[in-house]
PDB file of C-alpha atoms in Angstrom:
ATOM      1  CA  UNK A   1     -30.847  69.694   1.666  1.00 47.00           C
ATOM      2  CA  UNK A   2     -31.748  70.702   5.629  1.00 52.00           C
ATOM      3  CA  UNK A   3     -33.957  70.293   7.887  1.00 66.00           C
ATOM      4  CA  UNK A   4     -37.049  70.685   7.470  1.00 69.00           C
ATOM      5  CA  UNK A   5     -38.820  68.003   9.698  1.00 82.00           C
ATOM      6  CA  UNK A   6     -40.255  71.366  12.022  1.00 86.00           C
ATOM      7  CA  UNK A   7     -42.777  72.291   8.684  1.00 88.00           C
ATOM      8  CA  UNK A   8     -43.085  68.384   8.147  1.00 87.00           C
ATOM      9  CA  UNK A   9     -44.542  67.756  11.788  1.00 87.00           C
ATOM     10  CA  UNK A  10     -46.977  71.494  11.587  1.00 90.00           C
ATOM     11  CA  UNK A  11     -48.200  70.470   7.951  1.00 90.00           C
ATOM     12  CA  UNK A  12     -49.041  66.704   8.454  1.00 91.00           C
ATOM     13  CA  UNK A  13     -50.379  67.579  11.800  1.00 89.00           C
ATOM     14  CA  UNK A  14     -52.957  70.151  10.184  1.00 87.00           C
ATOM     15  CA  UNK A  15     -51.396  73.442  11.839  1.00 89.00           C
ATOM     16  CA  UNK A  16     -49.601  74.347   8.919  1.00 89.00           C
ATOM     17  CA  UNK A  17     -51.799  74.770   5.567  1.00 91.00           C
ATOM     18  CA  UNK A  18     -50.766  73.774   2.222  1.00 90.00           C
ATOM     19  CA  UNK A  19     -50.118  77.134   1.027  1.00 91.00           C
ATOM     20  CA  UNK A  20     -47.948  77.630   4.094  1.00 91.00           C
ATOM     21  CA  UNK A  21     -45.916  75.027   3.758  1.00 90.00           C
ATOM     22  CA  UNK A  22     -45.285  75.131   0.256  1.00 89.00           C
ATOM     23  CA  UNK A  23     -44.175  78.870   0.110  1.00 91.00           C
ATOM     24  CA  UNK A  24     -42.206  77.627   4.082  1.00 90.00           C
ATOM     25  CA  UNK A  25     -40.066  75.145   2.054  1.00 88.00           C
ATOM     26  CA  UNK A  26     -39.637  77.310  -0.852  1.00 90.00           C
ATOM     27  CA  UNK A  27     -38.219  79.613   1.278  1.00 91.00           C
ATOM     28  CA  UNK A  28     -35.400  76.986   2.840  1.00 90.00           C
ATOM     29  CA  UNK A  29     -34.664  75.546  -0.255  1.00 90.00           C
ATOM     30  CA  UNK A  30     -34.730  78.779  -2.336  1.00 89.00           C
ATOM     31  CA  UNK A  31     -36.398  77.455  -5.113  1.00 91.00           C
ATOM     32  CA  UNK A  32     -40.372  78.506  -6.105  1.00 92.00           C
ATOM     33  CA  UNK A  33     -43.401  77.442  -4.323  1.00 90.00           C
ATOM     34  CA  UNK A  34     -44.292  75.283  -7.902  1.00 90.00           C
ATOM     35  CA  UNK A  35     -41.632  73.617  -7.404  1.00 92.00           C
ATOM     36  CA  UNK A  36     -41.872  72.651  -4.342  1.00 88.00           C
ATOM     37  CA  UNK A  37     -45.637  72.117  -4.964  1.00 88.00           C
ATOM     38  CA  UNK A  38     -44.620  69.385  -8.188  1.00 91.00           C
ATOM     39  CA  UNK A  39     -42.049  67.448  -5.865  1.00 88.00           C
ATOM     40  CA  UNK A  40     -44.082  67.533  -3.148  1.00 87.00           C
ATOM     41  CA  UNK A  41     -47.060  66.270  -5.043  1.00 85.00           C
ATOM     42  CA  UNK A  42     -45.136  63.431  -6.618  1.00 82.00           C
ATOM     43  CA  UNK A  43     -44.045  62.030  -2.976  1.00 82.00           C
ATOM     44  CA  UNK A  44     -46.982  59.557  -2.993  1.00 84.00           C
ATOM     45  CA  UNK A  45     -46.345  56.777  -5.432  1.00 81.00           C
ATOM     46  CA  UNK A  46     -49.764  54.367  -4.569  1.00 82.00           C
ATOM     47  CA  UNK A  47     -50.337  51.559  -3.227  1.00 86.00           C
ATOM     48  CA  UNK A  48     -47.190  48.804  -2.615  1.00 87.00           C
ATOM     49  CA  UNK A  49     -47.827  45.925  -4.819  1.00 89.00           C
ATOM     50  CA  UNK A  50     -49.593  43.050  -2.806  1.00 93.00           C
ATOM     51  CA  UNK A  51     -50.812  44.749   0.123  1.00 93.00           C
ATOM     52  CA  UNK A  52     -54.824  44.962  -0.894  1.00 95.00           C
ATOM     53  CA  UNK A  53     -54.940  41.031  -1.125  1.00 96.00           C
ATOM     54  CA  UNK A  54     -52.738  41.145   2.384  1.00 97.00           C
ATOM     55  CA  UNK A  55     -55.548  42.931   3.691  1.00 96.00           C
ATOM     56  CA  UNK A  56     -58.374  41.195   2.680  1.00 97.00           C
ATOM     57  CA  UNK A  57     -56.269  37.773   4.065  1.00 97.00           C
ATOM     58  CA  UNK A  58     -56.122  39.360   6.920  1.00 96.00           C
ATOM     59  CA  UNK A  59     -60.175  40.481   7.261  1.00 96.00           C
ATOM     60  CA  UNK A  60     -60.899  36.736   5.946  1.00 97.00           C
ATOM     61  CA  UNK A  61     -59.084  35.583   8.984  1.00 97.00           C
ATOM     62  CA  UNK A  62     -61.428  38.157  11.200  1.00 95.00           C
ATOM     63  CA  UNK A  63     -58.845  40.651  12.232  1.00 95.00           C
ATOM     64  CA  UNK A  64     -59.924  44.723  11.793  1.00 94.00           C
ATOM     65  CA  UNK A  65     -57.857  46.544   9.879  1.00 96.00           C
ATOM     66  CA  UNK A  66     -57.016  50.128  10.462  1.00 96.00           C
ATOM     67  CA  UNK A  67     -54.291  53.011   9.444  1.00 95.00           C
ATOM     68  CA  UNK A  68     -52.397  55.291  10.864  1.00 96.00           C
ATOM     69  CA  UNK A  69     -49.882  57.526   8.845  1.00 94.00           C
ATOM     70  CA  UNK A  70     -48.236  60.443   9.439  1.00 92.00           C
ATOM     71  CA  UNK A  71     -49.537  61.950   6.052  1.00 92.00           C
ATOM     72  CA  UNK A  72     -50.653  65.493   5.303  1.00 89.00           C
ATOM     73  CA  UNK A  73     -54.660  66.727   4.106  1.00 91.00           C
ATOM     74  CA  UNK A  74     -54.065  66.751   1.215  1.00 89.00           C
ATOM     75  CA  UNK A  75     -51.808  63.637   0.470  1.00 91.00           C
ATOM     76  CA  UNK A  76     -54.696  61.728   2.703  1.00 92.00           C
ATOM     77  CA  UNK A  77     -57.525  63.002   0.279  1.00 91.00           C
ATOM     78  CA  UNK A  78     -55.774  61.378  -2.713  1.00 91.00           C
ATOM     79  CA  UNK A  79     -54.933  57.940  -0.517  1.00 92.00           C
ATOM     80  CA  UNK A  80     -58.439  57.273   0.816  1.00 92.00           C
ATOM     81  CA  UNK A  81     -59.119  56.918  -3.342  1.00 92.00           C
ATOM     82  CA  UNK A  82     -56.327  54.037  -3.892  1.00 93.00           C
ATOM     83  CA  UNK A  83     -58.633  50.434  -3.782  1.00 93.00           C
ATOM     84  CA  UNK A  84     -56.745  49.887  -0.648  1.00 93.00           C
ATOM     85  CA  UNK A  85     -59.136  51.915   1.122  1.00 94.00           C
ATOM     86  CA  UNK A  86     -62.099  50.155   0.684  1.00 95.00           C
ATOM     87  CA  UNK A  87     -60.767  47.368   3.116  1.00 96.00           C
ATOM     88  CA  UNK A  88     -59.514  49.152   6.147  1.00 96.00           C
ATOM     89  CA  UNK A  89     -62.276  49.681   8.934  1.00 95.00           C
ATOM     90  CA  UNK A  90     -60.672  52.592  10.570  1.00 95.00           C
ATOM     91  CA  UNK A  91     -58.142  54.804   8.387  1.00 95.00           C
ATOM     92  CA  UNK A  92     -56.451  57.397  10.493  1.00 94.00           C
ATOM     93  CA  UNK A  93     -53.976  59.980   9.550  1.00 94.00           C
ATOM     94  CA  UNK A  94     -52.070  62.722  11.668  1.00 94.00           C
ATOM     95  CA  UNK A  95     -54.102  65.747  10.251  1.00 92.00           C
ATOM     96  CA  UNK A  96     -56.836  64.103  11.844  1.00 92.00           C
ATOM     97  CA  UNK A  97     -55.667  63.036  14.935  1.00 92.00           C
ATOM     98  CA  UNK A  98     -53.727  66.366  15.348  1.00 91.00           C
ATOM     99  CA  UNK A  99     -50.271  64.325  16.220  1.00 93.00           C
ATOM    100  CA  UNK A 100     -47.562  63.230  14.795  1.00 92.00           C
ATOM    101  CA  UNK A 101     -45.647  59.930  15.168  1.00 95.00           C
ATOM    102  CA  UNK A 102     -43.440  58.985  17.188  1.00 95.00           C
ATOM    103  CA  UNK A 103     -45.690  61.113  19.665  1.00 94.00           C
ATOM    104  CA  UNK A 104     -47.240  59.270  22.276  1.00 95.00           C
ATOM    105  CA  UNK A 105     -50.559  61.433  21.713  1.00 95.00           C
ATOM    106  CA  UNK A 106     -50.854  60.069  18.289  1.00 96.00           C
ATOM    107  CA  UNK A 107     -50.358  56.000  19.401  1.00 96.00           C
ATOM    108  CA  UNK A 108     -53.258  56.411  22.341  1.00 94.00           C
ATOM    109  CA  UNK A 109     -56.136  58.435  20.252  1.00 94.00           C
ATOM    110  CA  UNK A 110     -55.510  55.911  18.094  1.00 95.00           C
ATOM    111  CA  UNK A 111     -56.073  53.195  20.499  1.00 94.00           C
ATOM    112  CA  UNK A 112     -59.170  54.926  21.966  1.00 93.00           C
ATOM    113  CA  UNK A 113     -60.460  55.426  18.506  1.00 93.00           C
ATOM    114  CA  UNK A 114     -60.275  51.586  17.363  1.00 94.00           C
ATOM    115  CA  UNK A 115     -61.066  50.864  20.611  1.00 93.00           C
ATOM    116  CA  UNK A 116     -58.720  48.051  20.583  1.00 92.00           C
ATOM    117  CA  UNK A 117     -56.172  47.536  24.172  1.00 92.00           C
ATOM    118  CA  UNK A 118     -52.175  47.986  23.474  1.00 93.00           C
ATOM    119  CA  UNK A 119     -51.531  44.408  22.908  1.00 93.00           C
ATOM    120  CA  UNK A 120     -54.184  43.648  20.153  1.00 94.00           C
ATOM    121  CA  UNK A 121     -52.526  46.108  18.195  1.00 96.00           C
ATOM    122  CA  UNK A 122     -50.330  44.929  15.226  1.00 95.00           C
ATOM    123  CA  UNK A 123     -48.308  47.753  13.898  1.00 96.00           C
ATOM    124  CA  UNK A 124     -46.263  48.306  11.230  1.00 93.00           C
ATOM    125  CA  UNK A 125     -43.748  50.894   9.852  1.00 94.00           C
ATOM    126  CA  UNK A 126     -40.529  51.728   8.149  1.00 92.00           C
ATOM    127  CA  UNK A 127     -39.280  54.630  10.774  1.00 93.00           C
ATOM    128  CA  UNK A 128     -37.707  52.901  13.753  1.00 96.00           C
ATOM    129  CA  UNK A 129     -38.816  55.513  16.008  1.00 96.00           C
ATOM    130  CA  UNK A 130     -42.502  55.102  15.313  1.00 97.00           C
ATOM    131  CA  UNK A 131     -42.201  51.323  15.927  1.00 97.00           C
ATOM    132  CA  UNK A 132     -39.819  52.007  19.113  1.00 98.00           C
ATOM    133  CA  UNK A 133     -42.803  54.527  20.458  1.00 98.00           C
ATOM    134  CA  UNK A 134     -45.377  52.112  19.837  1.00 98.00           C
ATOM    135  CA  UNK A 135     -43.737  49.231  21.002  1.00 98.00           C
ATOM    136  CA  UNK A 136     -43.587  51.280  24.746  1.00 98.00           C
ATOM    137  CA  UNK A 137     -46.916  51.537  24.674  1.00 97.00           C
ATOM    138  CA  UNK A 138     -47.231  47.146  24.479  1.00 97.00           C
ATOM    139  CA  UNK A 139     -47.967  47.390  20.706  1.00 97.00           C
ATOM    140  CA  UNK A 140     -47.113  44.298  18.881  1.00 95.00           C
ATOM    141  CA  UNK A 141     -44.823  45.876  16.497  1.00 96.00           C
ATOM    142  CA  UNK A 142     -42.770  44.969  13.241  1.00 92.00           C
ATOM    143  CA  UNK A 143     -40.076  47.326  11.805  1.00 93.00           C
ATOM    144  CA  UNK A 144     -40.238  47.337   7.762  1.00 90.00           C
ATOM    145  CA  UNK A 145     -37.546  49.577   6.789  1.00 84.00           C
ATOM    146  CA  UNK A 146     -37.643  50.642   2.895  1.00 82.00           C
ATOM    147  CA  UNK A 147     -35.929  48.638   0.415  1.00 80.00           C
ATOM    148  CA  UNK A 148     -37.094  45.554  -0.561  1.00 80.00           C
ATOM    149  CA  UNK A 149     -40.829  44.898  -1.050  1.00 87.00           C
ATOM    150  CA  UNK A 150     -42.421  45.084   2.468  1.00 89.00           C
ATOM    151  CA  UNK A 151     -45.641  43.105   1.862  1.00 92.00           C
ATOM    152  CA  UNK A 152     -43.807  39.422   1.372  1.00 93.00           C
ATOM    153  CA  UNK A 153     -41.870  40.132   4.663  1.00 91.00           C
ATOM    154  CA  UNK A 154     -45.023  41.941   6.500  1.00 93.00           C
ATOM    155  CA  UNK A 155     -46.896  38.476   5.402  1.00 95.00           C
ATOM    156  CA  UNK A 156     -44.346  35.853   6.494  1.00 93.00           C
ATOM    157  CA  UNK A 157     -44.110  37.476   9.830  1.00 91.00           C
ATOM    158  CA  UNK A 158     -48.078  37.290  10.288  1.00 94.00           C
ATOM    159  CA  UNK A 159     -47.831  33.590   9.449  1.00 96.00           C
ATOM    160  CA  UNK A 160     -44.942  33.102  11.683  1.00 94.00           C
ATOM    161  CA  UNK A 161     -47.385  34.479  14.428  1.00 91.00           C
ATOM    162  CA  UNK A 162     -49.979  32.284  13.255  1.00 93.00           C
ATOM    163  CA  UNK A 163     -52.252  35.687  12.606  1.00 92.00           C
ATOM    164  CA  UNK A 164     -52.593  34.206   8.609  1.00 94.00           C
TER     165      UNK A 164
END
């Protein structure tokens, strides 16, 4: 264990290659570069169970639907295959916005890039700070912390708002 989140933010932020990072962890956690290459590989599981028919509710009822993760190049390559993809307009990730959330940076090129004002953004995430940063920007925001499956709750609260 330690922390690590300084090789987190350069990698998934592009300024840190994979090689880099691998043998940078490696290093901190003295163990090899494959390992850290087969757990670090592994940390994407797919797509959570309900969210592609979430989405295409949500174009059905004419709303855009974008991404933004903190993610790193190589993670993002494998994620733009998942079916998932096919249905968001505007898929953005923080190698290619060069920030990192909770950064402010990160929130407005996103903004400028979908083109959409503060308020007619609907965001979601399971790291309070990203929602908190977002939120101060007039995002319409919903916290989904991990634990139990976040597409029924992400879904009830969109039909609460009468967005569904």
């Amino acid at each position: 264990e330690g922390d690590w989140s300084d090789l987190e933010r350069d990698h998934q932020t592009g300024h840190l290659d994979r090689n880099g990072f691998l043998a940078a962890m490696a290093r901190r956690l003295d163990a090899s570069a494959e390992e850290v290459a087969v757990a670090h590989d592994g940390w994407i599981e797919g797509e959570m169970e309900g969210a592609e028919s979430l989405l295409v509710d949500l174009k059905a009822a004419g709303h855009g639907i974008a991404c933004l993760s903190n993610t790193c190049s190589c993670h993002w390559d494998v994620m733009q295959h998942w079916p998932i993809f096919r249905h968001i307009e505007y898929p953005h990730a923080s190698p290619l916005l060069g920030a990192f959330k909770p950064d402010v940076t990160i929130y407005e090129a996103f903004a400028k890039a979908v083109q959409s004002a503060p308020a007619d953004i609907m965001f979601f995430d399971d790291r309070r700070p990203n929602v908190e940063a977002a939120a101060a920007l007039g995002w319409q925001v919903m916290h989904v912390p991990v634990g139990t499956p976040p597409i029924p709750r992400i879904r009830h609260m969109l039909v609460s708002l009468g967005l569904l």
